[in-house]
Each structure stands twice: as C-alpha cells, then as structure tokens.
PDB file of C-alpha atoms in Angstrom:
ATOM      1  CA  UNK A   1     178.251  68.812 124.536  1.00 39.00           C
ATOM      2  CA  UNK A   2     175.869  68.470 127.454  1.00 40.00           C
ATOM      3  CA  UNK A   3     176.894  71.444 129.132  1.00 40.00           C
ATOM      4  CA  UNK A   4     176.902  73.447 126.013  1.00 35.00           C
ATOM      5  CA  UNK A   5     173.420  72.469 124.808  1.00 34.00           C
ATOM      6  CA  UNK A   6     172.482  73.507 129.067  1.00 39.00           C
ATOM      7  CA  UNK A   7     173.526  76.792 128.356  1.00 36.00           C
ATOM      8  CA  UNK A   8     172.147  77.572 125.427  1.00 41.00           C
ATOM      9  CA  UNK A   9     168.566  77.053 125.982  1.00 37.00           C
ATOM     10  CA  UNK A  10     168.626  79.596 128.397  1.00 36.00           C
ATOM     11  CA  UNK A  11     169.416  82.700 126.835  1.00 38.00           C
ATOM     12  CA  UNK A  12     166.906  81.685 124.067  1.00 37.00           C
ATOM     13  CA  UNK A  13     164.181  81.386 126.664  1.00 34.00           C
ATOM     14  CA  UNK A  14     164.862  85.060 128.385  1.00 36.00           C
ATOM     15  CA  UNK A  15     164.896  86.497 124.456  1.00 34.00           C
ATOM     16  CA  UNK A  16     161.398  84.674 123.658  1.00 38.00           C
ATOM     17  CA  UNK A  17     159.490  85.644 127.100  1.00 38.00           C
ATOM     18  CA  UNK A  18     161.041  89.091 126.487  1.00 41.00           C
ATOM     19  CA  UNK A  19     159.365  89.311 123.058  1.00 36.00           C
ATOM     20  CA  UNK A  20     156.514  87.788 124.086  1.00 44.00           C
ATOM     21  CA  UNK A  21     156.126  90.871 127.114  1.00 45.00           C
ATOM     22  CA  UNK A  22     156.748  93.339 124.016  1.00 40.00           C
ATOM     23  CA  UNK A  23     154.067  92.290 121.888  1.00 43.00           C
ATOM     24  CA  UNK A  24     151.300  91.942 125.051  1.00 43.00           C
ATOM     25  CA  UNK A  25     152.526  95.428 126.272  1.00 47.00           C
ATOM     26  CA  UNK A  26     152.148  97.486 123.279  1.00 40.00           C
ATOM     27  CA  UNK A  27     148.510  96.300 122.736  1.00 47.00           C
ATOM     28  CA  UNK A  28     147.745  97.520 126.080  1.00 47.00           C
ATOM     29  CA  UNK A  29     149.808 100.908 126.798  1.00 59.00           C
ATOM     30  CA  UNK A  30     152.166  99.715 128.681  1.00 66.00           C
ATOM     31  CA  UNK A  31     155.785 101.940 127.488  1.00 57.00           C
ATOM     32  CA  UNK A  32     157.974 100.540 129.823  1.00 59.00           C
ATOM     33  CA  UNK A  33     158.247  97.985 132.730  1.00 55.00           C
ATOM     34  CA  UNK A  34     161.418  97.973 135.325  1.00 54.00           C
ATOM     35  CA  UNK A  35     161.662  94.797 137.344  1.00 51.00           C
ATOM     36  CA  UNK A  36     164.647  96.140 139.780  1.00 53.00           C
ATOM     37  CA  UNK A  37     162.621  98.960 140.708  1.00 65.00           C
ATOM     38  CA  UNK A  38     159.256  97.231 139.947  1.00 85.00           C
ATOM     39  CA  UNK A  39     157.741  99.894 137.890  1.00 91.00           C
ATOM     40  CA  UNK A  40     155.405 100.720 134.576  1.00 91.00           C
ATOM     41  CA  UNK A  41     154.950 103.480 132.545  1.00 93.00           C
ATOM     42  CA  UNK A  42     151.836 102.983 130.896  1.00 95.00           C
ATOM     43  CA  UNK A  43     149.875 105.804 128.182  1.00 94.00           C
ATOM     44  CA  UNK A  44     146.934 107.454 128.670  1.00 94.00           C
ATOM     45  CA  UNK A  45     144.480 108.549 125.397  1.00 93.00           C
ATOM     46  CA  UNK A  46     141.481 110.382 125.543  1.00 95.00           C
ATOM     47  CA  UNK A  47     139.682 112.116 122.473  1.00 94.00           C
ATOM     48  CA  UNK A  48     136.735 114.211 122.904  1.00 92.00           C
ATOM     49  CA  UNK A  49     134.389 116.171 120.653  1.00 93.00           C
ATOM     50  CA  UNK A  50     133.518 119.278 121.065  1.00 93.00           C
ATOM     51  CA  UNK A  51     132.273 122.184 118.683  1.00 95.00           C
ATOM     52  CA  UNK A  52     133.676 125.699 117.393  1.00 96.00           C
ATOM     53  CA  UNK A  53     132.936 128.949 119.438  1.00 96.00           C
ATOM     54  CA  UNK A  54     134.297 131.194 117.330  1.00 97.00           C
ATOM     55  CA  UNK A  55     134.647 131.873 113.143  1.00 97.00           C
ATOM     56  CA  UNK A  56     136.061 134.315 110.934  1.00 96.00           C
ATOM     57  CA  UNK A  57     134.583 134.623 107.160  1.00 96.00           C
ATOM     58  CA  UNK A  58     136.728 136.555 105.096  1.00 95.00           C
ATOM     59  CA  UNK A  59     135.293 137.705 101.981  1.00 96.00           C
ATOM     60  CA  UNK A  60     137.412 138.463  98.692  1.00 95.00           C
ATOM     61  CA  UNK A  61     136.704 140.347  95.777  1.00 96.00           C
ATOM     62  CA  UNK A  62     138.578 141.362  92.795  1.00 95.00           C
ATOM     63  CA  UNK A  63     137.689 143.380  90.042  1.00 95.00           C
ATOM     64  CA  UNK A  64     140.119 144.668  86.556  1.00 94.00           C
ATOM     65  CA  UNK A  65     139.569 147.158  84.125  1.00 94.00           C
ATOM     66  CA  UNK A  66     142.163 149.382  82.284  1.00 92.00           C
ATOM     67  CA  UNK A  67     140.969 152.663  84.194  1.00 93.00           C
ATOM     68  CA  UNK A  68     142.342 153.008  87.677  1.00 94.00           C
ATOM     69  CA  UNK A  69     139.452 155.085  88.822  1.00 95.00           C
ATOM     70  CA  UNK A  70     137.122 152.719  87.105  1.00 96.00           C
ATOM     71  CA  UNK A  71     138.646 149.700  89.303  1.00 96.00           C
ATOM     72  CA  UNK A  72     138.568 151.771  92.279  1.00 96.00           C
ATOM     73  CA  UNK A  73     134.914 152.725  91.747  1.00 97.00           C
ATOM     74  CA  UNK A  74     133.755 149.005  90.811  1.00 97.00           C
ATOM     75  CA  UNK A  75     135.738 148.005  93.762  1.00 98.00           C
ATOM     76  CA  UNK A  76     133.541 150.347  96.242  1.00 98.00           C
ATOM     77  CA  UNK A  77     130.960 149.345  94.844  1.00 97.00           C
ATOM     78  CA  UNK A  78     131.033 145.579  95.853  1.00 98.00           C
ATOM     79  CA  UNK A  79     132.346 146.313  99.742  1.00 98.00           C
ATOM     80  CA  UNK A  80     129.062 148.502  99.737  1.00 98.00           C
ATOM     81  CA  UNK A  81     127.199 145.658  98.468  1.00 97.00           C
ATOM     82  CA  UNK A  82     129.057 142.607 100.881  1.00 97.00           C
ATOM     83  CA  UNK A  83     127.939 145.270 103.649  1.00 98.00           C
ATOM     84  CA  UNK A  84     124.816 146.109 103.062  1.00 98.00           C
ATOM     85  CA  UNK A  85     124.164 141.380 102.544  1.00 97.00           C
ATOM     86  CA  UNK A  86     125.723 140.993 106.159  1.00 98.00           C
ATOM     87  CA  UNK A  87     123.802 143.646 107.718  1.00 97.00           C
ATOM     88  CA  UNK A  88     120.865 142.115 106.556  1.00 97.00           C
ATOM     89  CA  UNK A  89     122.426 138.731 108.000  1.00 96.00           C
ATOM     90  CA  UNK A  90     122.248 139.986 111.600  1.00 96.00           C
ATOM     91  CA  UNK A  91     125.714 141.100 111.979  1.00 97.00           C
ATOM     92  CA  UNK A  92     126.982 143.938 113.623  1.00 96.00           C
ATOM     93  CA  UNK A  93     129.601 146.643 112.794  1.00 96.00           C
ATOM     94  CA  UNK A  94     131.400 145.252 116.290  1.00 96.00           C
ATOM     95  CA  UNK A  95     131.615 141.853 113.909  1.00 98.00           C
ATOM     96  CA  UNK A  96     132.992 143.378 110.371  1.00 98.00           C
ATOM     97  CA  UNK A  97     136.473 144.469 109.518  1.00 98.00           C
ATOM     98  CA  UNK A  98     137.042 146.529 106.488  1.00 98.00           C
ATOM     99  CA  UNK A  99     140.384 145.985 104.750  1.00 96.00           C
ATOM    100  CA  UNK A 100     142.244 148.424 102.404  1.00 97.00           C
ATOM    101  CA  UNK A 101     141.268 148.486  98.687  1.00 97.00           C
ATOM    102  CA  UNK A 102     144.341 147.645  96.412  1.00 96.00           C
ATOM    103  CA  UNK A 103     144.472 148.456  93.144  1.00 95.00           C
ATOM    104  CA  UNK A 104     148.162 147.235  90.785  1.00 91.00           C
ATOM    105  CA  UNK A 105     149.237 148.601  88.016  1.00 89.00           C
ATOM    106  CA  UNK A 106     150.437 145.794  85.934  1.00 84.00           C
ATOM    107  CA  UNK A 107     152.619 148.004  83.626  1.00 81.00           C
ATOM    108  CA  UNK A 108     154.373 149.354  87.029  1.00 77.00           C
ATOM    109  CA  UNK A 109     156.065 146.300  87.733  1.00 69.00           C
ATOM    110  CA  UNK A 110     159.804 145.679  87.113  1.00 64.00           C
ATOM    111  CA  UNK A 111     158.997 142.374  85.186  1.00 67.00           C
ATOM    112  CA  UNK A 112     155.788 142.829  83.522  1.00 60.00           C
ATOM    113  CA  UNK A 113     155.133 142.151  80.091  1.00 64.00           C
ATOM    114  CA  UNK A 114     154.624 144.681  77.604  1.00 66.00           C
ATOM    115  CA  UNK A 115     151.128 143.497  77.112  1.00 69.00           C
ATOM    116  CA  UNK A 116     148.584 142.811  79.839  1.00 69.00           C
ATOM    117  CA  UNK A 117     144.594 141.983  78.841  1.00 76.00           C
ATOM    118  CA  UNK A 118     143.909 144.790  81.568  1.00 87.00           C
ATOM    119  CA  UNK A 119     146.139 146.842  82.717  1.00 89.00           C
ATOM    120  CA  UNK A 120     144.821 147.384  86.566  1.00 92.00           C
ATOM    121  CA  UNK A 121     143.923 144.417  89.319  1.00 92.00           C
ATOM    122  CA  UNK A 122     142.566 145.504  92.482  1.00 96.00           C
ATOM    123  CA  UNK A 123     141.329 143.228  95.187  1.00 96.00           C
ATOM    124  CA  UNK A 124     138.997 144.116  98.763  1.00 97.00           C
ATOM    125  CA  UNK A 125     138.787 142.217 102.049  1.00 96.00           C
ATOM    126  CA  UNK A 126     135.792 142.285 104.689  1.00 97.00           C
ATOM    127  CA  UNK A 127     136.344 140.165 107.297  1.00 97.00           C
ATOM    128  CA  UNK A 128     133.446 139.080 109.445  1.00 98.00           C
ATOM    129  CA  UNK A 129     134.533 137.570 112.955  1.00 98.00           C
ATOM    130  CA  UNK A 130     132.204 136.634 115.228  1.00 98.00           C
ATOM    131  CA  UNK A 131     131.131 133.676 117.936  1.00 97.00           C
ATOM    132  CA  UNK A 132     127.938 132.529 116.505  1.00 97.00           C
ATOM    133  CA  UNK A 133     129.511 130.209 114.046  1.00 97.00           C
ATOM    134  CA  UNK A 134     126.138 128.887 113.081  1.00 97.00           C
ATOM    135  CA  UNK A 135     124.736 132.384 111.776  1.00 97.00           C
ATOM    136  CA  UNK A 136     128.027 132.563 109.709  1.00 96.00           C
ATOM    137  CA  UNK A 137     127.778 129.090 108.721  1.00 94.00           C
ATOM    138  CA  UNK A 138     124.491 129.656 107.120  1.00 95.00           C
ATOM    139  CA  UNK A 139     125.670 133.128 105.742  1.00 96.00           C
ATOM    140  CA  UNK A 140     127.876 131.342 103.508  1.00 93.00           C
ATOM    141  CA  UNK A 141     125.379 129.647 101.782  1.00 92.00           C
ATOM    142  CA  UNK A 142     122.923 132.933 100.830  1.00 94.00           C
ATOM    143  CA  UNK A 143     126.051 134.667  98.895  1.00 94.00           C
ATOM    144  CA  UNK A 144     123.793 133.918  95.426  1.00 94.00           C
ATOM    145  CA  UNK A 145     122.710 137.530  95.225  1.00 95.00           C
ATOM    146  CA  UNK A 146     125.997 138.633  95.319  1.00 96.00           C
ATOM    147  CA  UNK A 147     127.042 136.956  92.937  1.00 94.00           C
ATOM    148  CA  UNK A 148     124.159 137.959  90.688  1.00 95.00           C
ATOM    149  CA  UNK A 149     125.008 141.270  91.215  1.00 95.00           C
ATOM    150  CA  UNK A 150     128.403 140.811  89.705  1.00 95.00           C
ATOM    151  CA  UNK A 151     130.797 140.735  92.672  1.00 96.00           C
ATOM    152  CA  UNK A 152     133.581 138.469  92.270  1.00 94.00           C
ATOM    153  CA  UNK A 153     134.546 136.487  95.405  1.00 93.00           C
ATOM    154  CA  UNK A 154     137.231 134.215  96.165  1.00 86.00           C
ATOM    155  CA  UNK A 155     136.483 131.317  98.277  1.00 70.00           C
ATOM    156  CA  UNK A 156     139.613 130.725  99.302  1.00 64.00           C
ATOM    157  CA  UNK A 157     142.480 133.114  99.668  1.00 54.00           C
ATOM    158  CA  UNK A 158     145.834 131.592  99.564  1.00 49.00           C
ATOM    159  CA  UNK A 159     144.891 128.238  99.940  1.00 47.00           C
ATOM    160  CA  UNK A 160     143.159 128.700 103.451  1.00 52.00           C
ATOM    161  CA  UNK A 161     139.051 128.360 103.818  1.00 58.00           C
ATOM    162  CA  UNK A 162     136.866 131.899 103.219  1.00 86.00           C
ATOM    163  CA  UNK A 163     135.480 130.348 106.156  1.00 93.00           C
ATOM    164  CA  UNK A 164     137.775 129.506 109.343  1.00 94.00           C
ATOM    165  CA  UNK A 165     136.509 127.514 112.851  1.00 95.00           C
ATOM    166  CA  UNK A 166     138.335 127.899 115.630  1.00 94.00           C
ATOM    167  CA  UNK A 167     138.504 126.366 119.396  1.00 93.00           C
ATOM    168  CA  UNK A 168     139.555 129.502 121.721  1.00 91.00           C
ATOM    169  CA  UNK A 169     137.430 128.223 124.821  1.00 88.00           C
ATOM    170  CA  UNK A 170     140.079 125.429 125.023  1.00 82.00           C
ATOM    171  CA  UNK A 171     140.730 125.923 128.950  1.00 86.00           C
ATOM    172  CA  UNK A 172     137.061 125.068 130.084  1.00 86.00           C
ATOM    173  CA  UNK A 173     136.806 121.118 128.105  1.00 88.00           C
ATOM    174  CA  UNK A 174     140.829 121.163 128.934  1.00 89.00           C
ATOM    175  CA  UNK A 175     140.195 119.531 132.915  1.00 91.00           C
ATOM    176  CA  UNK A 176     137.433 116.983 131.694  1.00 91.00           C
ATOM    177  CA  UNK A 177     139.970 115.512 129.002  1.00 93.00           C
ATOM    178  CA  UNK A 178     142.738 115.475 131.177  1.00 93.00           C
ATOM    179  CA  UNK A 179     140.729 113.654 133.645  1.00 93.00           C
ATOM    180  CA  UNK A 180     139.762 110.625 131.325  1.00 94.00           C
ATOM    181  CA  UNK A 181     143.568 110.235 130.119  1.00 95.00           C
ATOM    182  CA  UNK A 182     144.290 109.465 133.351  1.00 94.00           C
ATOM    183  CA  UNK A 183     141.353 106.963 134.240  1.00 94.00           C
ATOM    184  CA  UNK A 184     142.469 105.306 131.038  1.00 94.00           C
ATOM    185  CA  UNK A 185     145.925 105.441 131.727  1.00 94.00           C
ATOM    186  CA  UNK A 186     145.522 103.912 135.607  1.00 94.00           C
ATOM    187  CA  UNK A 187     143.450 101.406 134.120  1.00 94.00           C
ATOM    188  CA  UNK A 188     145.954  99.943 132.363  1.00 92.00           C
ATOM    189  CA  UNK A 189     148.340 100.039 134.893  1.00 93.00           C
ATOM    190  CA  UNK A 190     146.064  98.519 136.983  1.00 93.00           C
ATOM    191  CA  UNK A 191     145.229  95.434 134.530  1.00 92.00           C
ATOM    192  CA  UNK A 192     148.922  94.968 134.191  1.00 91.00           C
ATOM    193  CA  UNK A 193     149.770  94.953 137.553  1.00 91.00           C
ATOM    194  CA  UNK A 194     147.193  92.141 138.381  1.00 92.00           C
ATOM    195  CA  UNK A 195     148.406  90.100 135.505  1.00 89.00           C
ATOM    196  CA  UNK A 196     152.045  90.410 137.028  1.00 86.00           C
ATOM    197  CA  UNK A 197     150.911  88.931 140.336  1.00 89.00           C
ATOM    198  CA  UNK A 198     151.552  92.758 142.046  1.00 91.00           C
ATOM    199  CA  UNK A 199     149.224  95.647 143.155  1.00 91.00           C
ATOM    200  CA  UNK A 200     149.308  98.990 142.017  1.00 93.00           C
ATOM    201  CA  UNK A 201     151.648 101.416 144.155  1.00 92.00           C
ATOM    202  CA  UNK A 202     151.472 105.166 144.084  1.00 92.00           C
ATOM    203  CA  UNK A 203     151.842 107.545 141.267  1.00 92.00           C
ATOM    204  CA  UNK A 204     155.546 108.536 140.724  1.00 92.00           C
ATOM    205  CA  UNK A 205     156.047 110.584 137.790  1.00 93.00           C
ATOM    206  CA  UNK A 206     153.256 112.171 135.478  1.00 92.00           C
ATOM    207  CA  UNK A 207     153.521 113.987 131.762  1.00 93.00           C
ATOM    208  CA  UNK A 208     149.844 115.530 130.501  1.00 89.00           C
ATOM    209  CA  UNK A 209     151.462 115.405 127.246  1.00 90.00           C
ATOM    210  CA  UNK A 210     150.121 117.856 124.495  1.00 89.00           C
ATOM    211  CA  UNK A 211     146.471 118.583 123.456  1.00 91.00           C
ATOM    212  CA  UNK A 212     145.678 118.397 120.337  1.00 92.00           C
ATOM    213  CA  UNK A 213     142.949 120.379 117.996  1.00 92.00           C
ATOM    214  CA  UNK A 214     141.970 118.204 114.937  1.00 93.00           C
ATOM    215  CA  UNK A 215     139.105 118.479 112.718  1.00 92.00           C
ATOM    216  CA  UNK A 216     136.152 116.038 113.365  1.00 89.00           C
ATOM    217  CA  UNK A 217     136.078 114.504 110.277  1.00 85.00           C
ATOM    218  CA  UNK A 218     139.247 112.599 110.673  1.00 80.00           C
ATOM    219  CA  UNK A 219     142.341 114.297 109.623  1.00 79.00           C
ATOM    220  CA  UNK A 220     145.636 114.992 111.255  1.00 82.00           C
ATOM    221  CA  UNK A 221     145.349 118.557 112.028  1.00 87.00           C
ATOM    222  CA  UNK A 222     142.909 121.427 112.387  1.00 90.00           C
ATOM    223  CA  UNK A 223     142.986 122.869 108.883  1.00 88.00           C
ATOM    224  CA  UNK A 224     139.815 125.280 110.161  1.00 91.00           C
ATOM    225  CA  UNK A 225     137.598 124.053 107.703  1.00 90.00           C
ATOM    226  CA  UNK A 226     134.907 121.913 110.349  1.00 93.00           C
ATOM    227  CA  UNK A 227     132.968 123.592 112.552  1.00 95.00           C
ATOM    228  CA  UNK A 228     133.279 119.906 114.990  1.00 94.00           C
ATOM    229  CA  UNK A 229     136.645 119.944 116.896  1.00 94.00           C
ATOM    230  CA  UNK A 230     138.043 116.948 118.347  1.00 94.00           C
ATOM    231  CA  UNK A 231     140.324 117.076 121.147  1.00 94.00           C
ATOM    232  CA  UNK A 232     142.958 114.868 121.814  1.00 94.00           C
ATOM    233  CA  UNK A 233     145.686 113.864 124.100  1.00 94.00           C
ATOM    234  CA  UNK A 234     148.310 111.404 125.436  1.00 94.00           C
ATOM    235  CA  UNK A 235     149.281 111.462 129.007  1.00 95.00           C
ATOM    236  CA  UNK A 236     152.243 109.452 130.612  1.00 95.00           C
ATOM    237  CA  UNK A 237     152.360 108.083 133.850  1.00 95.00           C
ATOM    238  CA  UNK A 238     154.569 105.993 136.037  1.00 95.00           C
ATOM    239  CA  UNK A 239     153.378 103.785 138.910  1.00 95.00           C
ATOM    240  CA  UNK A 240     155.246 101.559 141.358  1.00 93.00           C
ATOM    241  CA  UNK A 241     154.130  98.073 141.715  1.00 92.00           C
ATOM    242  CA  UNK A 242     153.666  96.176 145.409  1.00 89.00           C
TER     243      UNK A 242
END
C-alpha cells in the first residue's frame, strides 16, 4: 500500500507542474519549450498604424426611361456633369477613367416579365484613382450639386465602398514592423530564459510570419472603407538556452 501510494504522487506532480508551465507560457508567448535540447519558441507581435497612399472613387449612375435614345442621352448627360464637378475638384484627366455606358432592354431578356415600369436601365462608371486620398476624401462630401442636378449615384456598387483606401507603399513601413516583432519576440525569450535559471543562446530558426492590412478602426480585415491602416504581424522564433 506504501509503495503504491509512493508511486502515485509522482506522476500527479509532473501533470500539475506541466499545467502550471502551460498556463504561465501562454500569457507570455512562449509556443513551445524543449528541455532535451533546451530550447523555446516564443511569438513575436507588432501592430503599427500607418495611413492610405492611394484611393479609388468610383462613381455610379443610373438612369431609366422607355426610349433607348432618351436613356442614352440622360446618361451622357450626367458623365458630362460628374466631369465637369471633378475637374473643378483639382483632378486631372491622368486621375479619371471613363467606363462604357450600358443601356438593357428589359423586354430582351429570356425571363423578363411581360410588363416592366420602364422598359430600358442603363448605368455609367467614372472612376477617379489617385494618391491624394485626402482631396478625394473631401470630394466625397461636395457631391450635393450633383445630386441637385438630378444625377443618380450609387454609393456603393455591389456591396463594396464608392470610396476604396488602399496600402500599396507596403515595402517601405514593412522593415520597421518586422524589426519590433522581433524585439518583442527576444524579449520574451529573454524573460523566460532568466526565470528558467538559463541564458539566452543564439537564434536557431526564424518565421516573419504574414503581414497583415486591417482597417484602423478595429475589424478583422481591410474592407477599404478607412483611410487609417493598421499593420500587423506575428513572427516566430526559436532560441537555444545556456
């Protein structure tokens, strides 16, 4: 009975100190600690905020009627208009791209109904890309006389922003983030190895990991509608303890 109760206590105390290690190490980084090879893999997270460099505004009209020519005409009439409001918004004709006008017969189609309220939808695109996301930021909000003069936009078009932000000067923040992953990352490794009674050996293996664009107001992905970007990685790194 002696012996029994001996050997029992002992794998109860590995299982406890091993839980205990668990739930210190994941509050700190730490992934993964070998004792035979006296090693830790520890995580390395760095965010940083940065802002757009570049936008594209696309601007959607529609107009119907039961004249083709009469769409067609209405519909020239309100890309005329949308260019003459961005010229006198500072943009260039390098900046604008002029889409297509579509016009639909609704009869036409295999499955329409025999009655429509007007028998012709047509829609226009001008896109405006440019750099100086503030100039377009601002141009969003002036669209009133448009509107007043009876052209139709769309804010959105299929669900995505009229107006999209994007990061494409990723490679020049790309070094500085990079850099504080791994400060953070050695850190840790460093506070864990002094805790453990060893000293921090060199650098054996190393995984940047994947940067990723979010928007700045605290979602999960970059859904292009804030002009503030934030960047943000997880490195991996494995040091040898001494």
């Amino acid at each position: 009975m002696e012996n029994t109760l001996r050997i029992g206590w002992i794998p109860a105390l590995i299982v406890g100190l091993a839980l205990a290690f668990a739930g210190w190490s994941v509050g700190r980084g730490v992934e993964r600690f070998r004792m035979g090879d006296r090693a830790v893999t520890v995580k390395g997270l760095a965010e940083l905020d940065v802002k757009s460099d570049f936008a594209i505004w696309t601007l959607s009209f529609r107009r119907a009627g039961d004249e083709f020519g009469g769409v067609q005409r209405l519909l020239s009439e309100d890309r005329e208009r949308i260019l003459a409001f961005l010229g006198e918004q500072g943009f260039e004709a390098g900046e604008i791209e002029i889409r297509p006008l579509q016009v639909q017969d609704l009869l036409a189609r295999e499955w329409s109904p025999r009655e429509v309220g007007l028998r012709f939808n047509g829609q226009g695109q001008v896109l405006v890309k440019s750099p100086r996301v503030d100039a377009l930021a601002q141009a969003v909000n002036r669209v009133d006389p448009l509107i007043q003069a009876g052209v139709q936009l769309e804010s959105e078009q299929q669900g995505q922003p009229g107006l999209r932000y994007q990061l494409r000067g990723f490679n020049e923040v790309k070094p500085k983030l990079l850099e504080e992953a791994t400060l953070n990352a050695r850190a840790q490794a460093a506070k864990f190895a002094a805790d453990a009674g060893a000293t921090l050996g060199r650098l054996k293996n190393a995984n940047q990991g994947v940067i990723r664009v979010l928007d700045s107001d605290g979602g999960e992905e970059d859904s292009g509608r804030t002009i503030g970007k934030r960047l943000r990685v997880v490195s991996t790194f494995e040091y040898a303890l001494e």
